[in-house]
Short mmCIF file of C-alpha atoms in Angstrom, two decimals:
data_model
loop_
_atom_site.label_atom_id
_atom_site.label_comp_id
_atom_site.label_asym_id
_atom_site.label_seq_id
_atom_site.Cartn_x
_atom_site.Cartn_y
_atom_site.Cartn_z
CA UNK A 8 12.70 -24.67 -47.83
CA UNK A 9 12.59 -26.79 -44.66
CA UNK A 10 15.55 -24.90 -43.16
CA UNK A 11 13.86 -21.52 -43.83
CA UNK A 12 10.67 -22.73 -42.19
CA UNK A 13 12.57 -23.99 -39.17
CA UNK A 14 14.36 -20.68 -38.71
CA UNK A 15 11.09 -18.78 -39.11
CA UNK A 16 9.39 -21.00 -36.55
CA UNK A 17 12.20 -20.48 -34.04
CA UNK A 18 11.94 -16.70 -34.49
CA UNK A 19 8.18 -16.83 -34.01
CA UNK A 20 8.49 -18.92 -30.84
CA UNK A 21 11.11 -16.59 -29.35
CA UNK A 22 8.87 -13.59 -30.14
CA UNK A 23 5.95 -14.91 -28.12
CA UNK A 24 5.58 -16.32 -24.60
CA UNK A 25 2.62 -17.71 -22.74
CA UNK A 26 1.98 -16.70 -19.13
CA UNK A 27 -0.14 -18.85 -16.85
CA UNK A 28 -1.56 -17.38 -13.63
CA UNK A 29 -3.02 -19.88 -11.17
CA UNK A 30 -5.36 -18.96 -8.32
CA UNK A 31 -5.21 -21.58 -5.52
CA UNK A 32 -7.97 -19.93 -3.46
CA UNK A 33 -11.75 -20.38 -3.34
CA UNK A 34 -12.62 -16.86 -4.51
CA UNK A 35 -11.94 -14.98 -7.74
CA UNK A 36 -9.10 -12.47 -7.76
CA UNK A 37 -8.01 -9.44 -9.75
CA UNK A 38 -4.50 -8.52 -8.69
CA UNK A 39 -1.27 -6.98 -9.91
CA UNK A 40 1.38 -9.67 -10.40
CA UNK A 41 5.04 -9.50 -11.38
CA UNK A 42 7.20 -11.47 -13.79
CA UNK A 43 10.90 -11.40 -12.78
CA UNK A 44 13.19 -10.20 -15.54
CA UNK A 45 15.04 -13.52 -15.29
CA UNK A 46 11.99 -15.30 -16.72
CA UNK A 47 11.97 -12.99 -19.77
CA UNK A 48 15.63 -13.39 -20.79
CA UNK A 49 15.00 -15.52 -23.87
CA UNK A 50 12.34 -13.10 -25.09
CA UNK A 51 14.51 -10.02 -24.50
CA UNK A 52 17.49 -11.59 -26.30
CA UNK A 53 15.44 -11.35 -29.49
CA UNK A 54 13.28 -8.29 -28.77
CA UNK A 55 13.47 -4.86 -27.20
CA UNK A 56 11.95 -4.29 -23.79
CA UNK A 57 10.07 -1.29 -25.20
CA UNK A 58 8.41 -3.53 -27.83
CA UNK A 59 6.95 -5.99 -25.32
CA UNK A 60 3.16 -6.15 -25.10
CA UNK A 61 0.75 -8.36 -23.17
CA UNK A 62 -2.65 -9.56 -24.31
CA UNK A 63 -5.37 -11.68 -22.81
CA UNK A 64 -6.74 -14.74 -24.60
CA UNK A 65 -9.27 -12.58 -26.44
CA UNK A 66 -6.47 -10.48 -27.87
CA UNK A 67 -7.14 -7.41 -25.71
CA UNK A 68 -3.95 -5.47 -24.87
CA UNK A 69 -3.15 -5.02 -21.18
CA UNK A 70 -1.63 -2.19 -19.18
CA UNK A 71 1.92 -3.14 -18.19
CA UNK A 72 4.56 -1.53 -15.99
CA UNK A 73 8.30 -2.14 -15.76
CA UNK A 74 9.78 -1.64 -12.28
CA UNK A 75 13.39 -1.03 -11.26
CA UNK A 76 13.26 -2.13 -7.61
CA UNK A 77 16.93 -1.62 -6.70
CA UNK A 78 17.59 1.67 -8.49
CA UNK A 79 20.35 0.39 -10.80
CA UNK A 80 18.64 1.74 -13.91
CA UNK A 81 17.56 -1.71 -15.13
CA UNK A 82 14.10 -3.25 -14.98
CA UNK A 83 13.70 -6.01 -12.40
CA UNK A 84 10.16 -7.13 -13.12
CA UNK A 85 7.21 -6.68 -15.42
CA UNK A 86 3.83 -5.99 -13.81
CA UNK A 87 0.35 -6.61 -15.16
CA UNK A 88 -3.09 -7.07 -13.63
CA UNK A 89 -4.42 -10.63 -13.77
CA UNK A 90 -8.05 -11.70 -13.39
CA UNK A 91 -8.41 -15.32 -12.28
CA UNK A 92 -11.51 -17.26 -11.21
CA UNK A 93 -11.52 -19.34 -8.01
CA UNK A 94 -9.28 -22.39 -8.34
CA UNK A 95 -8.61 -21.66 -12.02
CA UNK A 96 -5.71 -20.71 -14.29
CA UNK A 97 -5.81 -17.68 -16.58
CA UNK A 98 -3.58 -17.48 -19.66
CA UNK A 99 -1.96 -14.38 -21.16
CA UNK A 100 0.41 -13.82 -24.08
CA UNK A 101 3.63 -11.83 -24.24
CA UNK A 102 4.64 -10.73 -27.71
CA UNK A 103 6.73 -8.19 -29.59
CA UNK A 104 4.28 -5.72 -31.07
CA UNK A 105 5.70 -2.19 -31.25
CA UNK A 106 2.89 -1.04 -33.54
CA UNK A 107 0.28 -1.61 -30.82
CA UNK A 108 0.27 1.01 -28.10
CA UNK A 109 0.12 0.17 -24.40
CA UNK A 110 -3.36 1.08 -23.11
CA UNK A 111 -3.77 4.10 -20.85
CA UNK A 112 -6.25 4.49 -18.01
CA UNK A 113 -7.30 7.42 -15.86
CA UNK A 114 -7.58 4.96 -12.99
CA UNK A 115 -4.15 4.25 -11.51
CA UNK A 116 -1.91 3.79 -8.52
CA UNK A 117 0.12 6.94 -7.89
CA UNK A 118 2.37 8.64 -5.35
CA UNK A 119 4.49 11.74 -4.94
CA UNK A 120 6.15 14.11 -2.50
CA UNK A 121 3.94 17.15 -1.92
CA UNK A 122 6.14 20.21 -1.25
CA UNK A 123 3.17 22.56 -1.61
CA UNK A 124 1.76 21.23 1.70
CA UNK A 125 4.74 21.06 4.07
CA UNK A 126 6.28 18.08 2.20
CA UNK A 127 3.70 15.39 2.84
CA UNK A 128 4.22 12.15 0.93
CA UNK A 129 0.88 10.98 -0.46
CA UNK A 130 -0.18 7.85 -2.32
CA UNK A 131 -3.40 6.40 -3.70
CA UNK A 132 -5.11 3.96 -6.03
CA UNK A 133 -8.68 3.42 -7.21
CA UNK A 134 -9.89 2.57 -3.68
CA UNK A 135 -7.81 4.25 -0.99
CA UNK A 136 -5.46 7.16 -0.30
CA UNK A 137 -2.83 7.74 2.40
CA UNK A 138 -0.24 10.26 3.45
CA UNK A 139 2.64 10.67 5.89
CA UNK A 140 4.46 13.76 7.08
CA UNK A 141 7.92 15.10 6.21
CA UNK A 142 10.76 17.25 7.59
CA UNK A 143 9.35 20.67 6.71
CA UNK A 144 6.10 19.72 8.40
CA UNK A 145 8.08 18.70 11.48
CA UNK A 146 10.02 21.96 11.52
CA UNK A 147 6.86 24.03 11.18
CA UNK A 148 5.06 22.00 13.86
CA UNK A 149 7.94 22.61 16.31
CA UNK A 150 7.62 26.33 15.50
CA UNK A 151 3.95 26.18 16.41
CA UNK A 152 2.54 26.63 12.90
CA UNK A 153 -1.03 25.36 13.18
CA UNK A 154 -1.43 23.62 9.81
CA UNK A 155 1.58 21.30 10.23
CA UNK A 156 1.85 17.88 11.86
CA UNK A 157 4.58 16.30 14.01
CA UNK A 158 3.88 12.59 13.60
CA UNK A 159 5.05 9.34 12.04
CA UNK A 160 1.45 8.08 12.05
CA UNK A 161 -0.24 7.19 8.76
CA UNK A 162 -3.13 9.38 7.63
CA UNK A 163 -5.97 8.03 5.48
CA UNK A 164 -8.11 9.90 2.96
CA UNK A 165 -11.63 8.60 2.42
CA UNK A 166 -12.36 8.20 -1.31
CA UNK A 167 -15.55 7.34 -3.17
CA UNK A 168 -14.21 7.77 -6.67
CA UNK A 169 -11.89 5.48 -8.60
CA UNK A 170 -10.17 8.49 -10.15
CA UNK A 171 -7.03 10.04 -8.65
CA UNK A 172 -7.61 12.84 -6.13
CA UNK A 173 -4.18 13.70 -4.72
CA UNK A 174 -3.21 16.38 -7.24
CA UNK A 175 -6.73 17.82 -7.41
CA UNK A 176 -7.16 18.03 -3.63
CA UNK A 177 -3.75 19.56 -2.99
CA UNK A 178 -4.32 22.11 -5.75
CA UNK A 179 -7.59 23.06 -4.05
CA UNK A 180 -5.73 23.33 -0.75
CA UNK A 181 -3.53 26.13 -2.14
CA UNK A 182 -6.49 28.51 -2.25
CA UNK A 183 -8.65 26.89 0.44
CA UNK A 184 -6.89 25.06 3.33
CA UNK A 185 -10.16 23.26 4.12
CA UNK A 186 -10.63 22.05 0.53
CA UNK A 187 -10.09 18.34 1.15
CA UNK A 188 -11.56 18.38 4.65
CA UNK A 189 -15.09 18.78 3.22
CA UNK A 190 -16.99 16.06 1.36
CA UNK A 191 -18.68 18.50 -1.00
CA UNK A 192 -17.68 17.17 -4.44
CA UNK A 193 -18.84 13.55 -4.24
CA UNK A 194 -15.20 12.33 -4.23
CA UNK A 195 -14.57 11.94 -0.50
CA UNK A 196 -12.52 13.91 2.03
CA UNK A 197 -10.04 13.78 4.91
CA UNK A 198 -11.80 13.77 8.29
CA UNK A 199 -9.26 11.39 9.88
CA UNK A 200 -7.25 12.66 12.85
CA UNK A 201 -3.73 11.27 13.32
CA UNK A 202 -1.88 13.58 15.70
CA UNK A 203 0.75 11.60 17.63
CA UNK A 204 -1.24 8.35 17.27
CA UNK A 205 -0.26 5.58 14.87
CA UNK A 206 -3.06 6.46 12.44
CA UNK A 207 -3.51 3.34 10.31
CA UNK A 208 -0.22 1.44 10.27
CA UNK A 209 2.35 3.57 12.11
CA UNK A 210 5.21 1.87 14.00
CA UNK A 211 6.55 2.18 17.53
CA UNK A 212 8.29 0.29 20.35
CA UNK A 213 6.15 -0.74 23.32
CA UNK A 214 8.00 -0.24 26.64
CA UNK A 215 6.43 0.00 30.13
CA UNK A 216 2.97 0.58 28.69
CA UNK A 217 4.23 3.53 26.64
CA UNK A 218 4.86 3.75 22.92
CA UNK A 219 8.17 5.19 21.71
CA UNK A 220 7.85 6.55 18.18
CA UNK A 221 9.85 8.39 15.55
CA UNK A 222 9.22 11.88 14.29
CA UNK A 223 8.48 12.68 10.63
CA UNK A 224 10.48 11.13 7.79
CA UNK A 225 13.58 13.10 6.81
CA UNK A 226 13.91 12.04 3.15
CA UNK A 227 11.91 10.23 0.49
CA UNK A 228 12.54 8.55 -2.84
CA UNK A 229 9.96 7.56 -5.45
CA UNK A 230 10.86 4.16 -6.89
CA UNK A 231 7.82 3.58 -9.10
CA UNK A 232 5.10 6.15 -9.71
CA UNK A 233 2.52 3.75 -11.24
CA UNK A 234 0.10 3.06 -12.89
CA UNK A 235 -0.22 -0.53 -11.59
CA UNK A 236 2.01 -0.26 -8.54
CA UNK A 237 3.41 2.78 -6.80
CA UNK A 238 6.53 2.30 -4.64
CA UNK A 239 8.56 4.70 -2.52
CA UNK A 240 11.02 4.79 0.38
CA UNK A 241 11.13 6.94 3.51
CA UNK A 242 14.08 7.39 5.85
CA UNK A 243 13.72 8.37 9.51
CA UNK A 244 16.30 9.88 11.83
CA UNK A 245 17.36 7.62 14.73
CA UNK A 246 14.54 7.33 17.23
CA UNK A 247 13.62 5.81 20.62
CA UNK A 248 15.87 4.98 23.57
CA UNK A 249 17.40 2.28 21.39
CA UNK A 250 18.72 4.49 18.58
CA UNK A 251 16.65 2.85 15.85
CA UNK A 252 17.50 3.71 12.25
CA UNK A 253 14.60 2.93 9.94
CA UNK A 254 14.12 2.76 6.18
CA UNK A 255 10.51 2.16 5.20
CA UNK A 256 9.44 0.97 1.73
CA UNK A 257 5.74 1.35 0.96
CA UNK A 258 3.89 0.05 -2.06
CA UNK A 259 0.28 0.10 -3.19
CA UNK A 260 -1.23 -1.88 -6.06
CA UNK A 261 -4.15 -0.92 -8.24
CA UNK A 262 -7.30 -2.64 -6.99
CA UNK A 263 -6.10 -3.22 -3.42
CA UNK A 264 -7.49 -1.88 -0.13
CA UNK A 265 -4.09 -2.37 1.53
CA UNK A 266 -0.67 -0.74 1.34
CA UNK A 267 2.34 -3.00 1.88
CA UNK A 268 4.84 -1.69 4.45
CA UNK A 269 8.38 -3.03 4.71
CA UNK A 270 10.65 -1.51 7.36
CA UNK A 271 14.36 -2.30 7.68
CA UNK A 272 15.84 -1.56 11.10
CA UNK A 273 19.26 -1.08 12.65
CA UNK A 274 19.70 -0.06 16.28
CA UNK A 275 22.42 1.06 18.68
CA UNK A 276 21.05 -1.17 21.45
CA UNK A 277 18.92 -4.34 21.51
CA UNK A 278 15.26 -3.55 20.84
CA UNK A 279 12.57 -5.41 22.85
CA UNK A 280 9.92 -5.38 20.11
CA UNK A 281 8.28 -3.47 17.31
CA UNK A 282 4.61 -2.57 17.43
CA UNK A 283 2.26 -1.63 14.58
CA UNK A 284 -0.84 0.36 15.50
CA UNK A 285 -4.24 1.74 14.61
CA UNK A 286 -5.52 4.80 16.43
CA UNK A 287 -8.65 4.38 18.54
CA UNK A 288 -9.15 8.15 18.51
CA UNK A 289 -11.17 9.03 21.63
CA UNK A 290 -11.64 5.35 22.52
CA UNK A 291 -14.40 5.08 19.96
CA UNK A 292 -15.53 2.16 17.84
CA UNK A 293 -14.99 -1.59 18.07
CA UNK A 294 -11.72 -3.50 17.87
CA UNK A 295 -11.08 -7.14 16.98
CA UNK A 296 -7.79 -9.01 17.41
CA UNK A 297 -7.08 -12.25 15.56
CA UNK A 298 -3.56 -13.46 16.34
CA UNK A 299 -4.25 -16.90 14.90
CA UNK A 300 -4.92 -15.64 11.38
CA UNK A 301 -2.90 -12.43 11.58
CA UNK A 302 -5.56 -9.77 11.02
CA UNK A 303 -6.72 -6.90 13.23
CA UNK A 304 -9.53 -4.42 12.76
CA UNK A 305 -11.07 -1.27 14.10
CA UNK A 306 -14.60 -0.20 13.10
CA UNK A 307 -15.61 3.35 13.94
CA UNK A 308 -18.05 6.05 12.91
CA UNK A 309 -16.53 9.22 11.49
CA UNK A 310 -19.10 11.94 10.91
CA UNK A 311 -22.11 10.18 9.35
CA UNK A 312 -20.53 6.92 8.07
CA UNK A 313 -18.45 4.03 9.32
CA UNK A 314 -14.81 3.34 8.47
CA UNK A 315 -12.98 0.05 8.95
CA UNK A 316 -9.21 0.22 9.47
CA UNK A 317 -7.09 -2.92 9.53
CA UNK A 318 -3.69 -4.59 9.72
CA UNK A 319 -2.63 -7.91 8.23
CA UNK A 320 0.66 -9.70 8.90
CA UNK A 321 2.25 -13.11 9.22
CA UNK A 322 0.90 -14.57 12.51
CA UNK A 323 4.25 -16.30 13.11
CA UNK A 324 5.94 -12.95 13.87
CA UNK A 325 3.24 -11.72 16.29
CA UNK A 326 4.03 -11.97 20.00
CA UNK A 327 0.75 -10.46 21.19
CA UNK A 328 -1.85 -7.83 20.36
CA UNK A 329 -3.58 -5.39 22.69
CA UNK A 330 -6.20 -2.67 22.75
CA UNK A 331 -4.62 0.12 24.78
CA UNK A 332 -6.99 2.82 25.96
CA UNK A 333 -5.80 6.06 27.54
CA UNK A 334 -7.25 9.38 28.63
CA UNK A 335 -4.24 11.12 27.06
CA UNK A 336 -5.07 12.41 23.54
CA UNK A 337 -3.72 10.26 20.69
CA UNK A 338 -2.31 7.55 22.98
CA UNK A 339 -5.17 5.08 22.53
CA UNK A 340 -4.12 2.52 19.93
CA UNK A 341 -4.75 -1.03 18.84
CA UNK A 342 -1.23 -2.48 18.88
CA UNK A 343 0.19 -5.61 17.26
CA UNK A 344 3.50 -6.38 18.97
CA UNK A 345 6.16 -8.39 17.13
CA UNK A 346 9.64 -9.57 17.98
CA UNK A 347 12.67 -7.31 17.34
CA UNK A 348 13.10 -8.38 13.72
CA UNK A 349 15.56 -6.60 11.45
CA UNK A 350 12.83 -6.46 8.79
CA UNK A 351 9.11 -6.05 9.41
CA UNK A 352 6.50 -6.57 6.67
CA UNK A 353 2.80 -5.88 7.14
CA UNK A 354 -0.24 -4.55 5.32
CA UNK A 355 -2.42 -1.65 6.44
CA UNK A 356 -5.64 -0.52 4.83
CA UNK A 357 -9.21 0.61 5.24
CA UNK A 358 -12.66 0.74 3.72
CA UNK A 359 -15.30 3.47 3.98
CA UNK A 360 -19.05 2.83 3.91
CA UNK A 361 -19.61 5.61 1.37
CA UNK A 362 -17.15 4.05 -1.08
CA UNK A 363 -19.47 1.05 -1.39
CA UNK A 364 -16.74 -1.40 -0.38
CA UNK A 365 -18.35 -2.28 2.97
CA UNK A 366 -21.68 -1.85 4.74
CA UNK A 367 -21.02 -3.58 8.07
CA UNK A 368 -18.22 -4.54 10.43
CA UNK A 369 -18.61 -8.12 9.19
CA UNK A 370 -18.03 -6.95 5.60
CA UNK A 371 -14.78 -5.37 6.71
CA UNK A 372 -13.68 -8.45 8.62
CA UNK A 373 -14.40 -10.54 5.53
CA UNK A 374 -12.10 -8.30 3.46
CA UNK A 375 -9.35 -8.68 6.06
CA UNK A 376 -9.78 -12.47 6.04
CA UNK A 377 -9.42 -12.43 2.25
CA UNK A 378 -6.30 -10.28 2.43
CA UNK A 379 -4.73 -12.67 4.94
CA UNK A 380 -5.44 -15.56 2.54
CA UNK A 381 -4.08 -13.59 -0.42
CA UNK A 382 -0.80 -12.97 1.43
CA UNK A 383 -0.46 -16.63 2.39
CA UNK A 384 -1.41 -17.89 -1.09
CA UNK A 385 -0.21 -15.50 -3.80
CA UNK A 386 -1.17 -15.99 -7.42
CA UNK A 387 1.28 -18.41 -9.06
CA UNK A 388 2.83 -17.03 -12.26
CA UNK A 389 4.61 -19.24 -14.81
CA UNK A 390 6.14 -18.18 -18.12
CA UNK A 391 6.26 -20.83 -20.85
#
């Protein structure tokens, strides 16, 4: 009898794990976090990956997402969204429960290649949306086709709905090219001009007060579609006087105002620096540079409402930051100049007054300050 009980207890223990998520900061947080597959080995020895479920302490099932980061066909981490009060620890349970379905939500992070509009790559979550431009768009732009864009700048779409808009707006574009350029449905629109500027988060090399930049990406690969985190890679043909080869991995989490950019570089010749920028459009708005804490903002009025764009990165990699103003169209940019690192990681994002996220420039700066703190002090996840 005792032996049977012992075996049963061991099976029960192996079928359930406790996850603790600690928030070391002074404000509450709701963020997507990952559990490396290595921390789930004992659970997966006894249970199928497909049977794994997560619940909060009240027994409510959570949305989860498995991610294969290296493309080998095997999951590398398990994602879920944790809610943790300031300075507190939240507890969640992992269990084998194939009879309970994983919750679905219309609100999600999402990305895809968009061949119906000159192969843009677009991505979004419940707060923000972005896009960059691909090889067909480059070809058409060089042919003088008006609707296409020759640029490696990052476009932003202003949203005031938590629901996805990418598929809906591009579908509307097929019959009305101005569909998503009008804010007529209460969802938002795209009034943001990129051109040859850096948009919000484009890269370049700063040489003799001129920015050398790549053209459009030449190939893309979706790594994770969503719903908690969307991840994809872009490859660029060699660019600049230095023959830079760049692979850019971009990710966006549900509930975040900021996309994470990670660029890996190789070059034929030594590169003096890499610069990340925000367009100043026609030298409009206000800029703020904070090298000490690693955040940078632009606050401008677009049509009848203000938009805050921003960059956040490790201050240790920043050499200097500048506000470069020019009379040449699309050459005015806020630039954060880093050393010639082989890998560059930074965050770029924005907030629109009409989304309700910000009302003032100070609101936007406060969000950037928080993001800088979040990067420096991630949520601490432990599996027990």
